Backbone as a ProteinNet text record, in pm:
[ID]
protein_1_A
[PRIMARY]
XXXXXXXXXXXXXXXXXXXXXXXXXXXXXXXXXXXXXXXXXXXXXXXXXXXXXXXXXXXXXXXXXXXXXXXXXXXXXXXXXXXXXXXXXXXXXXXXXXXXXXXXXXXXXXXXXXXXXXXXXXXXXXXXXXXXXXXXXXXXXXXXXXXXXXXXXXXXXXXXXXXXXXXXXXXXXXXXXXXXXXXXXXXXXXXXXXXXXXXXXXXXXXXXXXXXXXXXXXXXXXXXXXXXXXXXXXXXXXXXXXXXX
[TERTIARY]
1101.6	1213.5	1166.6	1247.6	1201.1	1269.6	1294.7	1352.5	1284	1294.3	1202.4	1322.4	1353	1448	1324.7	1370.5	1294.1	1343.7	1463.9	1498.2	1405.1	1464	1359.6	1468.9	1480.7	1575	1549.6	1651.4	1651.4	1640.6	1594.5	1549.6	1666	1761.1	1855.1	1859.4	1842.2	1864.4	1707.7	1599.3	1475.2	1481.8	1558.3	1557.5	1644.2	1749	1827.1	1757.6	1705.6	1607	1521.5	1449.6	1341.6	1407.2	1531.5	1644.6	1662.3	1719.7	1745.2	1660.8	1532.7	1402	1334.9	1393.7	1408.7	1458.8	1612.5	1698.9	1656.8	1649.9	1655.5	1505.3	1396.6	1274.9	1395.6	1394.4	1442.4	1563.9	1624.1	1723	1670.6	1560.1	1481.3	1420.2	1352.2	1267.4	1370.2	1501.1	1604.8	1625.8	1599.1	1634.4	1438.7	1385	1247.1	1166	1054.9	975.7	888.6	820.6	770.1	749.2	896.9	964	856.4	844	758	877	843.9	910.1	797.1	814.5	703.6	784	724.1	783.1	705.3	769.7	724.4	706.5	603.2	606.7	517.1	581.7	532.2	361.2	257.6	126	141.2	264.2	232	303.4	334	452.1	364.5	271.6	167.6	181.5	173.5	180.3	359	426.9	548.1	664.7	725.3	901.9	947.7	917.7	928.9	1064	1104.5	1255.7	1145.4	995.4	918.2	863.4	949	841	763.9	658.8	509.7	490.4	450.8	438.1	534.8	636.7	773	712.3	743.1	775.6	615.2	507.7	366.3	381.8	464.2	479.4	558.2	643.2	741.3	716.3	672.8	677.5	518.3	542.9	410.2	263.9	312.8	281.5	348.6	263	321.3	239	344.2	255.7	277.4	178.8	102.3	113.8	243.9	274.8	114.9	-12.7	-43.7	-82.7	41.5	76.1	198.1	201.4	288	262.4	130.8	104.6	73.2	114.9	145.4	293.7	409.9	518.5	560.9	675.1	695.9	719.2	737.8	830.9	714	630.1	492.1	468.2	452.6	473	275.6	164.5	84.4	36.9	-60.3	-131.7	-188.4	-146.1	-279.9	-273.3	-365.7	-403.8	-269.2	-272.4	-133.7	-185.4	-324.1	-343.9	-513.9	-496.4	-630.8	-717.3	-825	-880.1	-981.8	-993.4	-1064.3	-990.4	-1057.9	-978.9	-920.7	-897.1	-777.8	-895.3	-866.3	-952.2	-920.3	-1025.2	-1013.9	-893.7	-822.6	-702	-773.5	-724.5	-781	-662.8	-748.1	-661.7	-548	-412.7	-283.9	-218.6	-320.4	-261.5	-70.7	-19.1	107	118.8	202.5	187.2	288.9	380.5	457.9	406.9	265.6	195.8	156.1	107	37	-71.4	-172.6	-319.7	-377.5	-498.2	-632.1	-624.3	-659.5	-690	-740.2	-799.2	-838.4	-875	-793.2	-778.3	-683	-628.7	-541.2	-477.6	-365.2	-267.9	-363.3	-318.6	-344.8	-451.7	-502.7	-552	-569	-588.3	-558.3	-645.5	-765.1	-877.2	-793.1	-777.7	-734	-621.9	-517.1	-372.4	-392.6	-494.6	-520.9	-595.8	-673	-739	-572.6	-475.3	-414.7	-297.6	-302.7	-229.4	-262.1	-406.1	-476.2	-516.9	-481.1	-477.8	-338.3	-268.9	-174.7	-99	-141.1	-115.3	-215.3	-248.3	-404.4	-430	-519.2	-576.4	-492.3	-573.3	-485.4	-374	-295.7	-133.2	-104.6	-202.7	-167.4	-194.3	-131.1	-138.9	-161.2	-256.9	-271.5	-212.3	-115.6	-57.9	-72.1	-144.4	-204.7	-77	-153.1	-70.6	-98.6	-13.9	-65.6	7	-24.9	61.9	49.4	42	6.6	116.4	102.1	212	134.9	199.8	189.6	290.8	221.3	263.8	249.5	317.1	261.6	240.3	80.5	-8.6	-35.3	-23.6	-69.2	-249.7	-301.7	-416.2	-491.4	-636.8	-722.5	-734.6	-726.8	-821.9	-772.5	-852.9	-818.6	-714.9	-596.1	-467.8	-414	-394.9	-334.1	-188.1	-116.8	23.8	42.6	216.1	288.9	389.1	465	604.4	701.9	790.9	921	962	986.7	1046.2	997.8	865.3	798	740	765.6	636.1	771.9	659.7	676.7	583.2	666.7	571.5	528.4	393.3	256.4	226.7	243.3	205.7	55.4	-24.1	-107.6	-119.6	-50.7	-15.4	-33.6	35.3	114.5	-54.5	-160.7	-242.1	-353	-363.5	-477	-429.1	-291.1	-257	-276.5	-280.3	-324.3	-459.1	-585.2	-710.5	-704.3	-598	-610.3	-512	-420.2	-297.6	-388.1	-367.9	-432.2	-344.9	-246.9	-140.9	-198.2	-241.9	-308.1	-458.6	-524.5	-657.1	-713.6	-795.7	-910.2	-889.9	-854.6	-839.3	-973.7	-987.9	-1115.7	-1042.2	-1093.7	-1131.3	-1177.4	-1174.6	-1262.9	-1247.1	-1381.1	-1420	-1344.5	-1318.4	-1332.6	-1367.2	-1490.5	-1524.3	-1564	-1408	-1341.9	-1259.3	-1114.7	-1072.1	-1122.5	-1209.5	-1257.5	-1104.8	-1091.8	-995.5	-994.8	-931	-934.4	-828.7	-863.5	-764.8	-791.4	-656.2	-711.9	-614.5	-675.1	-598.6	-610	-550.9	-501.1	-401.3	-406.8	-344.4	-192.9	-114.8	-3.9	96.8	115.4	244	207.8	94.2	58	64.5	104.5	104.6	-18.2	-52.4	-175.6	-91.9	-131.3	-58.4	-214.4	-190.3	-278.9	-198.1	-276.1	-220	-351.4	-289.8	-339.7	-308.8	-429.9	-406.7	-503.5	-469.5	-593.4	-631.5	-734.2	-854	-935.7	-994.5	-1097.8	-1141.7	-1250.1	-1323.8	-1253.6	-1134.3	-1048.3	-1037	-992.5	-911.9	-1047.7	-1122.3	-1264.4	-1301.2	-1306	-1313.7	-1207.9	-1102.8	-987.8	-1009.9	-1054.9	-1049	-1168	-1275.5	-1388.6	-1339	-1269.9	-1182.1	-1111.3	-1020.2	-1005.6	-1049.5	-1185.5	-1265.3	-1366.5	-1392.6	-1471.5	-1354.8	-1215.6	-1160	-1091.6	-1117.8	-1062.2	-921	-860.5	-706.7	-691.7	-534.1	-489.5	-536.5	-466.7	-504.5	-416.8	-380.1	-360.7	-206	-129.3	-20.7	-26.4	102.2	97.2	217.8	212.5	358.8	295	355.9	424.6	364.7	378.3	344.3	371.8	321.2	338.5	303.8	336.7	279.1	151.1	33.1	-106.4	-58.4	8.2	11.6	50.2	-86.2	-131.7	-303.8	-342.9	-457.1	-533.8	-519.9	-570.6	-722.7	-749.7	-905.6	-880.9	-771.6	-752.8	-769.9	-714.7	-671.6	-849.1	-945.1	-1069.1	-1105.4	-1098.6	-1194.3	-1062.3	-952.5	-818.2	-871.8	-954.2	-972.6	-1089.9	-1138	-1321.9	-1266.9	-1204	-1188.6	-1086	-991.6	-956.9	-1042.2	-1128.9	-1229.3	-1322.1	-1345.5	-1468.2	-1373.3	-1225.2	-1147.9	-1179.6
-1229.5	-1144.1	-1000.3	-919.3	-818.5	-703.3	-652	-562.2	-406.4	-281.3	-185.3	-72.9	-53.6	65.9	138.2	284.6	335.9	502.3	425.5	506.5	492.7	525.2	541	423.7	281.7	259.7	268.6	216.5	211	75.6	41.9	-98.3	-211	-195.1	-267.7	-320.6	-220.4	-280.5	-356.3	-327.7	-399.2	-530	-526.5	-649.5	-750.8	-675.6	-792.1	-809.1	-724.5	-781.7	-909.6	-909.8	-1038.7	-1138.9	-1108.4	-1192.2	-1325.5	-1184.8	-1221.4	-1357.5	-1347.3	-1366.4	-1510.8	-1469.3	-1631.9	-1729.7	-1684.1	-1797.2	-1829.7	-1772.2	-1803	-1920.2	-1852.6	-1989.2	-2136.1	-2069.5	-2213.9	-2307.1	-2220.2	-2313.5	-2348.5	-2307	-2348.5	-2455	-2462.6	-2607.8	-2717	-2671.2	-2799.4	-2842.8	-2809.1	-2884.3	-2890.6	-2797.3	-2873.8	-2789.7	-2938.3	-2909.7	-2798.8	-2828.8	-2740.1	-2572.7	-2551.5	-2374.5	-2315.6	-2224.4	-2088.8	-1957.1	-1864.1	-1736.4	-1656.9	-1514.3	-1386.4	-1347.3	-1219.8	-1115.1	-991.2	-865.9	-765.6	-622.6	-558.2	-396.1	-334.1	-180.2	-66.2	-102.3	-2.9	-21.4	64.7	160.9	248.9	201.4	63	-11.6	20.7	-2.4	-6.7	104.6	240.1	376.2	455.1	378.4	461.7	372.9	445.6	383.3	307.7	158.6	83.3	10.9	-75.4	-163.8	-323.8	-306.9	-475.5	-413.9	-476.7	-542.9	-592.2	-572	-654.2	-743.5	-683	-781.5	-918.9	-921.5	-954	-1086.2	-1025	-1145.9	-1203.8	-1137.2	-1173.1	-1344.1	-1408.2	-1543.7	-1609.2	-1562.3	-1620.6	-1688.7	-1552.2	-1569.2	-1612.2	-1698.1	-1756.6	-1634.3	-1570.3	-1438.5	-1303.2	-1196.4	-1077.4	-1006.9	-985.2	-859.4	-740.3	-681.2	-524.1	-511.4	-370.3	-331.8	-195.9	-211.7	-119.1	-45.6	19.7	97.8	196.8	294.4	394.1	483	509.3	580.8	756.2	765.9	872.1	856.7	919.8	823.1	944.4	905.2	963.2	1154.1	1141.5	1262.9	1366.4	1342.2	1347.3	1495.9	1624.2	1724.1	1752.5	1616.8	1637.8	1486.9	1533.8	1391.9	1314.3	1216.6	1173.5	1004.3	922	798.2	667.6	609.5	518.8	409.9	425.4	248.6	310.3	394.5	473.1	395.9	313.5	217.8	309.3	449.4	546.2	664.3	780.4	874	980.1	897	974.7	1053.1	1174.4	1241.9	1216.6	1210.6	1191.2	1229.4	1239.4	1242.1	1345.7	1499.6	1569.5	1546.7	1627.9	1568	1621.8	1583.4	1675.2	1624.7	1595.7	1603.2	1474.2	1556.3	1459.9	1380.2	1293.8	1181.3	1269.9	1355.4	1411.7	1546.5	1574.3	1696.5	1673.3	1750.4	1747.2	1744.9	1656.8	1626.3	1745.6	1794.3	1918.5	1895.7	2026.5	2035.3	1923.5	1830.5	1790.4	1571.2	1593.1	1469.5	1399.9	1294.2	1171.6	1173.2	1166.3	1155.2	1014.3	885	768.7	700.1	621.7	509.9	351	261.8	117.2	34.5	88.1	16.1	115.7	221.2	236.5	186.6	204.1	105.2	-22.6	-89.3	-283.4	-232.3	-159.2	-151.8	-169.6	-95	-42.9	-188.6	-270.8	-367.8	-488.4	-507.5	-620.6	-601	-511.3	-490	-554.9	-622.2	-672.4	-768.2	-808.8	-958.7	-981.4	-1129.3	-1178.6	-1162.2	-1184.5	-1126.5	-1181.8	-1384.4	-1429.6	-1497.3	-1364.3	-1410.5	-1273	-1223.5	-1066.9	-1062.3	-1079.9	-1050	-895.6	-902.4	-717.8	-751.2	-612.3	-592.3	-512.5	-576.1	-506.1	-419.1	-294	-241.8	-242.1	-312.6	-313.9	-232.4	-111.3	-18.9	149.1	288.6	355.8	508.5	614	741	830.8	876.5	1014.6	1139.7	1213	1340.2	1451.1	1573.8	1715.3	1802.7	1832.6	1904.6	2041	2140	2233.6	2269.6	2152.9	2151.8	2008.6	2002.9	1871.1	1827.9	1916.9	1897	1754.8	1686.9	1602.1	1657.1	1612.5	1581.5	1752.5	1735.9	1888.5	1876.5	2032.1	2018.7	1950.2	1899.7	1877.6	1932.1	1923.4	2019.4	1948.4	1972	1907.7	1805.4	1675.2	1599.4	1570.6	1566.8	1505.9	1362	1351.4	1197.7	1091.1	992.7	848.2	754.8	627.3	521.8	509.1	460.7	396.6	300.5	170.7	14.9	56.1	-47.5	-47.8	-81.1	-138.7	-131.2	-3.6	85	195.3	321.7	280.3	329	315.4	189.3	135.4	189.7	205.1	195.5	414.2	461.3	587	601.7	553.9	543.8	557.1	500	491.8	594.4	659.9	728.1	838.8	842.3	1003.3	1107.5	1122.1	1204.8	1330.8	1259.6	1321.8	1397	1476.2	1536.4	1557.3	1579.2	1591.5	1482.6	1357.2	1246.7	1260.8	1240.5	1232.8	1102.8	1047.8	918.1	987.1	938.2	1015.6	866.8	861.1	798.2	886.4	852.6	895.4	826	851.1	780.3	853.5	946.5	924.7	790.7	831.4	697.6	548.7	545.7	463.1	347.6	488.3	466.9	537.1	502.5	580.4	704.2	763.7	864.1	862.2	1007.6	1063.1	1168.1	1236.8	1370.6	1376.5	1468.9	1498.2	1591.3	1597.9	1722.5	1676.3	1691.1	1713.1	1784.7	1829.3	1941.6	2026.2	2082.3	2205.3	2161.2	2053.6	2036.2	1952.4	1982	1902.5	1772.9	1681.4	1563.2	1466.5	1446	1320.4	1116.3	1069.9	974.9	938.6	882.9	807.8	645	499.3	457.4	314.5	216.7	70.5	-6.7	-29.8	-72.3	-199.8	-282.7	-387.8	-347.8	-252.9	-200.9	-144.7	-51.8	-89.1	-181.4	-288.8	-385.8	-509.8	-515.4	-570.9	-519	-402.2	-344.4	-362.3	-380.3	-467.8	-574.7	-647	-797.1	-856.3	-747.2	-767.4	-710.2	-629.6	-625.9	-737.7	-802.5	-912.6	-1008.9	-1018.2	-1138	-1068.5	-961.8	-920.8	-899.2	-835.9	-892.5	-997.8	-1079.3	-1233.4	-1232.9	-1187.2	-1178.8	-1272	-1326	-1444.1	-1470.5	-1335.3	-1371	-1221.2	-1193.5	-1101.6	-1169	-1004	-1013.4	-916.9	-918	-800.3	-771.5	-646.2	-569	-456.1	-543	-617.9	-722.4	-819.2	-877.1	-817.4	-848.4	-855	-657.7	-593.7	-478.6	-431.9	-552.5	-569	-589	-682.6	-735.9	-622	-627.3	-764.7	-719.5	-667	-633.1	-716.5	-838.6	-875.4	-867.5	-789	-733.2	-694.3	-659.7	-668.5	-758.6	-867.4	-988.1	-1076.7	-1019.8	-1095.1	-1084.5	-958.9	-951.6	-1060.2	-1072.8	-1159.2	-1322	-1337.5	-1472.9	-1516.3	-1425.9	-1446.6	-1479.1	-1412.8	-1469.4	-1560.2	-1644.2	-1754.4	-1827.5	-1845.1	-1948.2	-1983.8	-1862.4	-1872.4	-1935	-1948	-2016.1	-2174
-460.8	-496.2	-485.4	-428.5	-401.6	-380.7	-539	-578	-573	-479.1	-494.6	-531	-666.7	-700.3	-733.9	-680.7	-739.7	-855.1	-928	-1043.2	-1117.8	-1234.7	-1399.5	-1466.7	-1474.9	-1540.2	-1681.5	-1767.5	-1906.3	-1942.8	-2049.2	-2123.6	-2082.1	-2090.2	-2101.9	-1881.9	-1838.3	-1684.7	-1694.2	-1739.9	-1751.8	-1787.9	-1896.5	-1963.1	-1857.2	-1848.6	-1740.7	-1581.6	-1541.7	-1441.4	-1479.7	-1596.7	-1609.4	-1649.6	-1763.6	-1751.3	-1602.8	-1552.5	-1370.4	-1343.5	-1347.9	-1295.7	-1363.1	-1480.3	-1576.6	-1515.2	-1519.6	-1509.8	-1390.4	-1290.2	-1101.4	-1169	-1206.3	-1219.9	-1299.9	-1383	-1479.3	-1386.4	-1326.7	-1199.3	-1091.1	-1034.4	-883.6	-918.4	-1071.5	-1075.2	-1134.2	-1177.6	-1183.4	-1041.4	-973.2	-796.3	-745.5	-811.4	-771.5	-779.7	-904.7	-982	-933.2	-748.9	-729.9	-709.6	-716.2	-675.6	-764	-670.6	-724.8	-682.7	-794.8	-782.9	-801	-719.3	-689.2	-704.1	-709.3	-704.6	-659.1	-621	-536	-657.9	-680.6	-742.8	-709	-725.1	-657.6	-780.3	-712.9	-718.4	-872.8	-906.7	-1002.6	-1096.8	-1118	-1209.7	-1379.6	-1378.5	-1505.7	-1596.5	-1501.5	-1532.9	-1545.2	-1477.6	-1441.6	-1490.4	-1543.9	-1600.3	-1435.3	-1437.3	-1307.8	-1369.9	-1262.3	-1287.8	-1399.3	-1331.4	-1433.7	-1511.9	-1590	-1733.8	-1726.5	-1701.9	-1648.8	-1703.8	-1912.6	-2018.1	-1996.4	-2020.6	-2032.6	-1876.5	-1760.6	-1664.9	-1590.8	-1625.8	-1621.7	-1640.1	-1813	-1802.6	-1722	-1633.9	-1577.5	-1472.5	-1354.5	-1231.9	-1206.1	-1092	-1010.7	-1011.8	-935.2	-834.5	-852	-871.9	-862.1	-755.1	-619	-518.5	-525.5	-532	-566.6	-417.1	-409.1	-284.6	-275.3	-257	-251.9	-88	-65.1	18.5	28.7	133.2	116.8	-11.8	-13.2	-140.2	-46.7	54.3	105.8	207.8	239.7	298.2	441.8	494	615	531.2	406.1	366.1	326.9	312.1	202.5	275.7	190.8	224.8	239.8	266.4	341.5	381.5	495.9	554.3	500	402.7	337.8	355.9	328.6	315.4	230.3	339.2	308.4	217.3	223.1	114.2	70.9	15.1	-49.6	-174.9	-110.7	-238.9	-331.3	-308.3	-398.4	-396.3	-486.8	-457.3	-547.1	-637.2	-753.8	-844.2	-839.5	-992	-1115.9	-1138	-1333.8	-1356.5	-1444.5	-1490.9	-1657	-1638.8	-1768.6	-1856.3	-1962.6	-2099.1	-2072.8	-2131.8	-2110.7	-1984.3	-1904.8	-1742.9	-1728.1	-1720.7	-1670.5	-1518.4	-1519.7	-1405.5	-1309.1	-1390.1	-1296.7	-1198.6	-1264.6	-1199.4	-1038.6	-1020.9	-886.4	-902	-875.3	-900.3	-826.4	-915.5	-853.9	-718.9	-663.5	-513.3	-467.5	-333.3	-273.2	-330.3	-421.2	-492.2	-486.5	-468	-509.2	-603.2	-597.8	-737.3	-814.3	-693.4	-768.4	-683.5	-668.1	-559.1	-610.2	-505.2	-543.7	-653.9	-639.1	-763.3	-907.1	-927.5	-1084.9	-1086.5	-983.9	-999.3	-1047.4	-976.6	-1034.4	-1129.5	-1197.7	-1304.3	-1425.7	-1406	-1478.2	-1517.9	-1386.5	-1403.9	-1451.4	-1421.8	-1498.6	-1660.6	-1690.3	-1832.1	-1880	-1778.3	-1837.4	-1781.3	-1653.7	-1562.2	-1573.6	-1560.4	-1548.1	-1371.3	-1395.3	-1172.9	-1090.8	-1140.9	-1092.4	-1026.3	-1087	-1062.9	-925.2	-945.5	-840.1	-684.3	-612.3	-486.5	-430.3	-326	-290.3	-174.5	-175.5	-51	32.3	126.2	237.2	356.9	428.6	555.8	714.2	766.7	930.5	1008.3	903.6	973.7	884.8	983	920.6	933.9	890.3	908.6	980.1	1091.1	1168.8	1140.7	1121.3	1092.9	1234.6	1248.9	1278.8	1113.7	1187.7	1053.2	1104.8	955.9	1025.9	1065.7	1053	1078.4	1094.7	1130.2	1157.5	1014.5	912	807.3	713.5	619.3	556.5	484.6	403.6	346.2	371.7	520.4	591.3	557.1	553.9	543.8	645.6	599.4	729.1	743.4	893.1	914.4	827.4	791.9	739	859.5	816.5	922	1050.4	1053.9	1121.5	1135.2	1012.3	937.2	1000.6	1088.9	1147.2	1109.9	1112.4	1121.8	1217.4	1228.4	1329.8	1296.5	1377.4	1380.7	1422.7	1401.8	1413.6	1558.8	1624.9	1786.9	1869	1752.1	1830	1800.6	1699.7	1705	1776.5	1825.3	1916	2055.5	2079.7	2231.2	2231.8	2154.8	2128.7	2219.1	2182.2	2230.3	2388.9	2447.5	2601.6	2675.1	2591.7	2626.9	2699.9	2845.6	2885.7	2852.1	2784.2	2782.9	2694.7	2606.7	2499.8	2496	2382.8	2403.3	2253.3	2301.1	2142.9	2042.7	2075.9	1970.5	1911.4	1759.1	1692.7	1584.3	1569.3	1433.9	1336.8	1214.8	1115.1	993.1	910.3	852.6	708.1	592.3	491.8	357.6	335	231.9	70.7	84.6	-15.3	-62.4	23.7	18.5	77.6	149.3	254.6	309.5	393.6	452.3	607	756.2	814.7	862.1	978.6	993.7	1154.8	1189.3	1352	1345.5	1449	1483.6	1622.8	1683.3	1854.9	1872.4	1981.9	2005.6	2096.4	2136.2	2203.5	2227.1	2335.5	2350.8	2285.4	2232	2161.1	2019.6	1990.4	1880.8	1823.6	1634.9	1606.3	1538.4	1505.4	1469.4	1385.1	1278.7	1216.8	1171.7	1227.3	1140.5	1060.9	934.6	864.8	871.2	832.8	889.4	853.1	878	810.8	906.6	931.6	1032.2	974.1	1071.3	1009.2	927.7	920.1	817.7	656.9	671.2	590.8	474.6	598	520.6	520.5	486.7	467	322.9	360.6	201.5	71.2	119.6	21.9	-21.4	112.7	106.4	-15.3	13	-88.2	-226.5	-280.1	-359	-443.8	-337.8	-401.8	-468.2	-424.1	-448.8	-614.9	-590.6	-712.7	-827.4	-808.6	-876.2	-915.5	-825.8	-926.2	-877.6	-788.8	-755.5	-698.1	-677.7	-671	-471.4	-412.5	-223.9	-215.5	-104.9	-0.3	68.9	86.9	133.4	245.9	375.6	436.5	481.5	526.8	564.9	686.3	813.5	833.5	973	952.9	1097.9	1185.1	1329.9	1459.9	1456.8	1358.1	1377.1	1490.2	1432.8	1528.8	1656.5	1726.8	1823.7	1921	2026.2	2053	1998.7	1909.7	1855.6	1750.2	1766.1	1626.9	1579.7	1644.2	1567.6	1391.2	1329	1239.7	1139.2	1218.8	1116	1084.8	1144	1137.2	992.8	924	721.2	725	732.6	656.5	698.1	827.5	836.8	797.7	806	708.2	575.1	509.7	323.7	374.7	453.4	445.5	469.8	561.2	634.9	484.3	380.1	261.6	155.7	120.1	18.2	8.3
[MASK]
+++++++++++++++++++++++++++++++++++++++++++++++++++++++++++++++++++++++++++++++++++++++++++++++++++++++++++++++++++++++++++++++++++++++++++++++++++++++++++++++++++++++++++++++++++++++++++++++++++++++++++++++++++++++++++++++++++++++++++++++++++++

């Protein structure tokens, strides 16, 4: 089930969501025993006035997937890391969620997000949700989390990033490692213009995958297939921890 509002609701639409979420379990296993219900929430549900009650439907449902991605989006007034597993600065005293985090830091990233949620789902029940797929911007620069123009930011399949590498159209492509987020990136040039995407790679998503396993999480989700294709150099850390289950 996969509800992504992203108001502030009030108790009462909360409550009738897990409500919701009850009954649909308690009626799927009257036609059969085996039905499982999941469900889908944003990575900042723990921290932020979300539509779940975590406490509340933690007993209910099978599975809960941890969308952790789009934690930078097409609108994002800079370049930064779509599925950032480090990153976020300390959080000082006072500091509000609605602020803008210190220079050169992360609002949030995915290890304190599951830190924040396993304090209150058990592991697991938690699915990480992985991205095969990343955002391009025009920046006004190469630099890590560079402005961007207004209305520039697109999605990039991970297709559409590999087939980049061979495009002669283009110049000065550079890769870049960041192990801040340990996550990757790229920049290039076109039509005069500078452009970065941000973006998830084997290596990446290896480092998630090992994630999972030290925390005790239930398995791995993704968004979206066929994105790779026809690249599946990706999907290898995803078939290594199936091949080790």
């Amino acid at each position: 089930i996969d509800f992504e509002s992203i108001s502030s609701p009030d108790k009462t639409t909360r409550d009738n969501f897990t409500l919701f979420i009850s009954k649909l379990k308690t009626r799927c296993r009257t036609i059969n025993p085996n039905c499982e219900v999941d469900i889908d929430i944003f990575a900042d549900s723990a921290r932020r006035n979300r539509l779940y009650d975590l406490s509340s439907l933690s007993p209910i449902v099978d599975h809960i997937i941890v969308m952790t991605y789009d934690y930078y989006r097409k609108a994002s007034s800079q370049a930064g890391p779509i599925a950032p597993l480090r990153g976020a600065c300390p959080k000082p005293s006072g500091f509000s969620e609605i602020m803008d985090p210190p220079e050169g830091c992360l609002e949030q990233d995915i290890t304190t997000n599951l830190s924040e949620i396993t304090a209150i789902v058990p592991p697991q029940k938690l699915i990480l949700g992985v991205p095969f797929y990343g955002y391009e911007w025009q920046t006004t620069s190469t630099e890590f989390l560079a402005n961007t123009y207004t209305g520039t930011g697109a999605l990039a399949s991970y297709q559409r990033i590999r087939d980049l590498f061979s495009d002669t159209t283009i110049s000065s492509l550079s890769a870049t490692w960041s192990s801040t987020t340990m996550s990757p990136y790229l920049t290039y040039e076109i039509d005069n213009e500078t452009r970065q995407i941000h973006y998830e790679d084997p290596r990446s998503l290896e480092l998630k995958i090992k994630l999972i396993n030290s925390a005790n999480l239930g398995g791995v989700a993704i968004w979206a297939l066929v994105y790779e294709v026809p690249y599946l150099d990706i999907w290898q850390p995803i078939s290594d921890y199936l091949r080790a289950q």
